[in-house]
Coordinates of C-alpha atoms in Angstrom, one line a residue:
M1 CA 22.7 13.0 3.9
N2 CA 20.0 10.4 4.6
T3 CA 20.5 9.2 8.2
A4 CA 17.7 6.7 8.2
V5 CA 18.5 3.5 10.1
K6 CA 17.2 0.1 8.9
L7 CA 16.2 -2.1 11.8
S8 CA 16.3 -5.9 12.0
H9 CA 14.2 -8.2 14.2
N10 CA 17.2 -8.2 16.6
D11 CA 16.5 -4.6 17.4
H12 CA 13.3 -5.5 19.4
V13 CA 10.8 -4.3 16.7
P14 CA 7.3 -5.5 17.2
D15 CA 5.9 -8.7 15.7
C16 CA 2.9 -8.0 13.5
R17 CA 0.6 -9.6 16.1
D18 CA 1.9 -7.2 18.8
C19 CA 2.1 -4.1 16.6
P20 CA 0.7 -0.9 18.4
I21 CA -1.0 0.2 15.2
R22 CA -2.3 -3.3 14.2
H23 CA -6.0 -2.4 14.6
R24 CA -5.8 0.7 12.4
A25 CA -3.1 -0.1 9.8
V26 CA -3.3 -1.5 6.3
C27 CA -3.0 -5.0 7.8
A28 CA -5.9 -4.5 10.3
R29 CA -8.1 -7.2 8.7
C30 CA -5.3 -9.7 7.9
E31 CA -5.6 -13.2 9.2
A32 CA -2.6 -15.2 10.7
E33 CA -1.5 -16.6 7.3
E34 CA -1.6 -13.2 5.7
L35 CA 0.4 -11.6 8.4
E36 CA 3.1 -14.3 7.9
R37 CA 3.3 -13.2 4.3
L38 CA 3.7 -9.6 5.3
E39 CA 6.4 -10.5 7.8
E40 CA 8.4 -11.9 4.9
I41 CA 8.5 -8.6 3.0
K42 CA 8.7 -6.1 5.8
Y43 CA 11.4 -4.2 7.5
Y44 CA 11.6 -1.1 9.8
R45 CA 13.3 2.2 9.3
T46 CA 13.8 5.0 11.8
Y47 CA 14.3 8.7 11.0
P48 CA 15.3 11.5 13.3
A49 CA 13.2 14.6 13.5
G50 CA 13.8 16.9 10.5
Q51 CA 15.0 14.0 8.2
T52 CA 13.4 13.6 4.8
V53 CA 11.9 10.2 4.2
V54 CA 11.4 10.7 0.5
W55 CA 11.5 13.7 -1.9
A56 CA 8.7 14.4 -4.4
G57 CA 9.5 12.8 -7.7
D58 CA 11.9 10.2 -6.2
R59 CA 11.3 6.6 -7.2
M60 CA 9.9 4.6 -4.3
D61 CA 10.7 0.9 -4.0
F62 CA 8.6 0.6 -0.8
V63 CA 5.3 1.5 0.8
A64 CA 5.0 1.9 4.6
S65 CA 2.9 2.5 7.6
V66 CA 3.8 5.0 10.3
V67 CA 4.4 3.1 13.5
S68 CA 5.3 5.9 15.8
G69 CA 6.0 9.6 15.4
I70 CA 4.6 12.1 12.9
A71 CA 5.6 13.1 9.4
T72 CA 4.5 15.9 7.1
L73 CA 3.5 15.9 3.4
S74 CA 4.6 19.0 1.6
Q75 CA 5.0 20.3 -1.9
T76 CA 7.5 22.9 -3.2
M77 CA 6.4 25.4 -5.7
E78 CA 8.4 26.8 -8.6
D79 CA 9.5 29.9 -6.6
G80 CA 10.8 27.8 -3.8
R81 CA 8.0 28.2 -1.4
T82 CA 6.9 25.1 0.5
Q83 CA 3.4 24.3 1.5
M84 CA 2.5 21.6 4.0
V85 CA -0.4 19.7 2.6
G86 CA -1.0 16.9 5.1
L87 CA 0.1 15.1 8.3
L88 CA 1.0 11.4 8.6
L89 CA 0.1 10.1 12.1
P90 CA 0.6 6.6 13.5
S91 CA -1.1 3.9 11.2
D92 CA -1.2 6.3 8.2
F93 CA 0.1 4.8 4.9
I94 CA 3.0 6.2 2.9
G95 CA 3.3 5.6 -0.9
R96 CA 0.8 4.2 -3.4
P97 CA 0.7 0.8 -5.0
G98 CA 0.9 1.2 -8.7
R99 CA 2.7 4.5 -8.6
D100 CA 6.5 4.5 -9.0
D101 CA 7.3 8.0 -7.9
A102 CA 6.5 9.9 -4.7
A103 CA 3.9 12.7 -5.1
Y104 CA 5.1 14.8 -2.1
D105 CA 8.0 15.4 0.1
V106 CA 7.7 13.3 3.3
T107 CA 9.6 14.7 6.3
A108 CA 9.9 13.4 9.8
T109 CA 8.5 16.1 12.2
T110 CA 9.4 14.0 15.2
D111 CA 11.5 10.9 15.6
L112 CA 9.8 8.5 13.3
I113 CA 9.5 4.7 12.9
I114 CA 7.9 3.3 9.8
C115 CA 7.1 -0.3 8.9
C116 CA 8.2 -0.7 5.2
F117 CA 7.0 -3.3 2.7
R118 CA 9.0 -4.0 -0.5
K119 CA 6.7 -2.5 -3.1
R120 CA 6.6 -5.2 -5.8
P121 CA 5.9 -8.1 -3.4
F122 CA 3.3 -5.9 -1.6
E123 CA 1.5 -5.2 -4.9
S124 CA 1.5 -8.9 -5.7
L125 CA 0.2 -9.7 -2.2
M126 CA -2.6 -7.2 -2.7
E127 CA -3.8 -9.2 -5.7
K128 CA -3.9 -12.4 -3.7
T129 CA -5.2 -10.9 -0.4
P130 CA -8.5 -9.1 -0.6
H131 CA -8.2 -8.0 3.1
I132 CA -5.3 -5.7 2.3
G133 CA -6.9 -4.2 -0.8
Q134 CA -10.2 -3.6 1.1
R135 CA -8.4 -1.9 4.0
L136 CA -6.3 0.2 1.8
L137 CA -9.4 1.4 0.0
E138 CA -11.0 2.4 3.3
M139 CA -7.9 4.3 4.3
T140 CA -7.8 6.1 1.0
L141 CA -11.4 7.2 1.3
D142 CA -10.7 8.3 4.9
E143 CA -7.7 10.3 3.5
L144 CA -10.0 11.9 1.0
D145 CA -12.4 13.0 3.7
A146 CA -9.5 14.4 5.7
A147 CA -8.3 16.4 2.7
R148 CA -11.8 17.9 2.3
E149 CA -11.9 18.7 6.0
W150 CA -8.6 20.5 5.7
M151 CA -9.8 22.5 2.7
L152 CA -12.6 23.8 4.9
L153 CA -10.3 24.3 7.9
L154 CA -7.7 26.4 5.9
G155 CA -10.3 28.3 3.9
R156 CA -13.1 29.2 6.2
K157 CA -12.3 28.8 9.8
T158 CA -11.0 31.4 12.3
A159 CA -7.6 31.1 13.9
R160 CA -9.2 29.8 17.1
E161 CA -11.3 27.2 15.2
K162 CA -8.2 26.1 13.3
I163 CA -6.2 25.4 16.5
A164 CA -9.2 23.7 18.2
S165 CA -9.7 21.5 15.1
L166 CA -6.1 20.4 14.9
I167 CA -6.0 19.6 18.6
A168 CA -9.3 17.6 18.2
I169 CA -8.0 15.6 15.2
I170 CA -4.8 14.7 17.1
A171 CA -6.9 13.8 20.2
R172 CA -9.2 11.6 18.3
R173 CA -6.3 9.7 16.7
D174 CA -4.6 9.2 20.0
A175 CA -7.8 7.9 21.5
S176 CA -8.3 5.5 18.6
L177 CA -4.8 4.2 18.7
N178 CA -4.9 3.6 22.4
L179 CA -8.4 2.3 22.4
K180 CA -9.6 4.9 24.7
G181 CA -13.1 6.5 24.8
K182 CA -14.0 10.2 24.8
D183 CA -16.2 10.1 27.9
K184 CA -13.2 10.9 30.2
S185 CA -10.5 13.4 30.2
M186 CA -8.2 12.9 27.2
V187 CA -4.5 13.3 27.9
F188 CA -1.8 13.2 25.2
D189 CA 1.4 15.0 23.9
L190 CA 1.1 17.3 20.9
P191 CA 3.4 15.9 18.3
L192 CA 3.9 19.3 16.6
T193 CA 5.8 22.3 17.8
R194 CA 4.0 25.6 17.6
E195 CA 6.1 26.6 14.7
A196 CA 5.0 23.5 12.8
M197 CA 1.4 24.2 13.7
A198 CA 1.7 27.7 12.4
D199 CA 3.2 26.5 9.1
Y200 CA 0.6 23.8 8.6
L201 CA -2.4 26.1 9.4
G202 CA -1.2 29.2 7.6
L203 CA -0.9 31.2 10.8
T204 CA 1.8 33.2 12.4
L205 CA 3.7 31.7 15.4
E206 CA 2.3 34.6 17.6
T207 CA -1.3 33.8 16.6
V208 CA -0.9 30.1 17.4
S209 CA 0.6 30.9 20.8
R210 CA -2.1 33.5 21.5
Q211 CA -5.0 31.1 20.6
I212 CA -3.5 28.2 22.6
T213 CA -3.2 30.5 25.6
A214 CA -6.8 31.6 25.1
L215 CA -8.1 28.0 24.9
R216 CA -6.2 27.3 28.1
K217 CA -7.5 30.4 30.0
D218 CA -11.0 29.5 28.9
G219 CA -10.6 26.0 30.4
V220 CA -11.1 24.2 27.0
I221 CA -7.6 22.6 27.3
Q222 CA -5.1 22.2 30.1
L223 CA -1.4 22.5 29.4
E224 CA 1.7 21.1 31.2
G225 CA 4.7 22.6 29.5
K226 CA 4.1 23.4 25.8
R227 CA 3.0 20.0 24.6
H228 CA 1.4 17.9 27.3
V229 CA -2.4 18.5 26.8
T230 CA -5.4 17.5 28.8
I231 CA -8.9 17.9 27.4
P232 CA -11.4 17.9 30.3
D233 CA -14.5 17.9 28.0
F234 CA -14.0 16.7 24.4
E235 CA -17.5 17.9 23.4
R236 CA -16.6 21.4 24.6
L237 CA -13.5 21.3 22.4
L238 CA -15.6 20.2 19.4
G239 CA -17.8 23.2 20.1
E240 CA -14.8 25.4 19.5
T241 CA -14.0 23.9 16.1
G242 CA -16.9 25.6 14.2
D243 CA -18.3 22.2 13.2
D244 CA -21.9 21.3 14.0
S245 CA -23.0 18.2 15.7
D246 CA -23.1 16.3 12.4
G247 CA -19.5 17.2 11.5
G248 CA -20.5 20.1 9.2
Y249 CA -19.5 23.7 9.3
L250 CA -21.5 26.1 11.4
V251 CA -22.6 29.2 9.4

């Protein structure tokens, strides 16, 4: 049963101008008048951890931005096996204008809030508002780069490099959303359980736990509990990812 809750403005949801993902979301370049048009077609939904937002093949009458929390993109194969193919972090976009059906299962990994836009009005607004189309193109190209990065991560990197890479990706996003630099210690909560990390990276739970412990013992990361992470030196963490200084793979 779908337990998503639709929120109204009486539920203290953020105004577009005060939105925590405003500077990264699809509306990042919108001017005041354009934001007012978006306000007219938007609504919020919340999903508890583990709830499916949409199933692959379902008809979607909305597109959305992740406001808080994290979701996974996954695909089920004919024999029933499921492969996680992507993560949706705050400011990431769900759905595609011009496409009626969902391409992947979208599942809330943590408690999730998404800002939804009715699809047909959003598509119409895109035609009249170049800022939205331009920003969506930028985000799509970023998503393509991320997909290529994950092909490399899953295919060539060691277990330690995979864990370091995932932590670095989450750390960069947290810094970007909170407008923090990387010159100081970075502190954040991992949004994924170790089981979810293992599933996403194609590793066993034991391997994930062992590699996280090794990174902690080597001083690359500091842990409080299982999820509260401090990165004393981000450049050192990057050195553990297997990427060179230009972002390429070290061979």
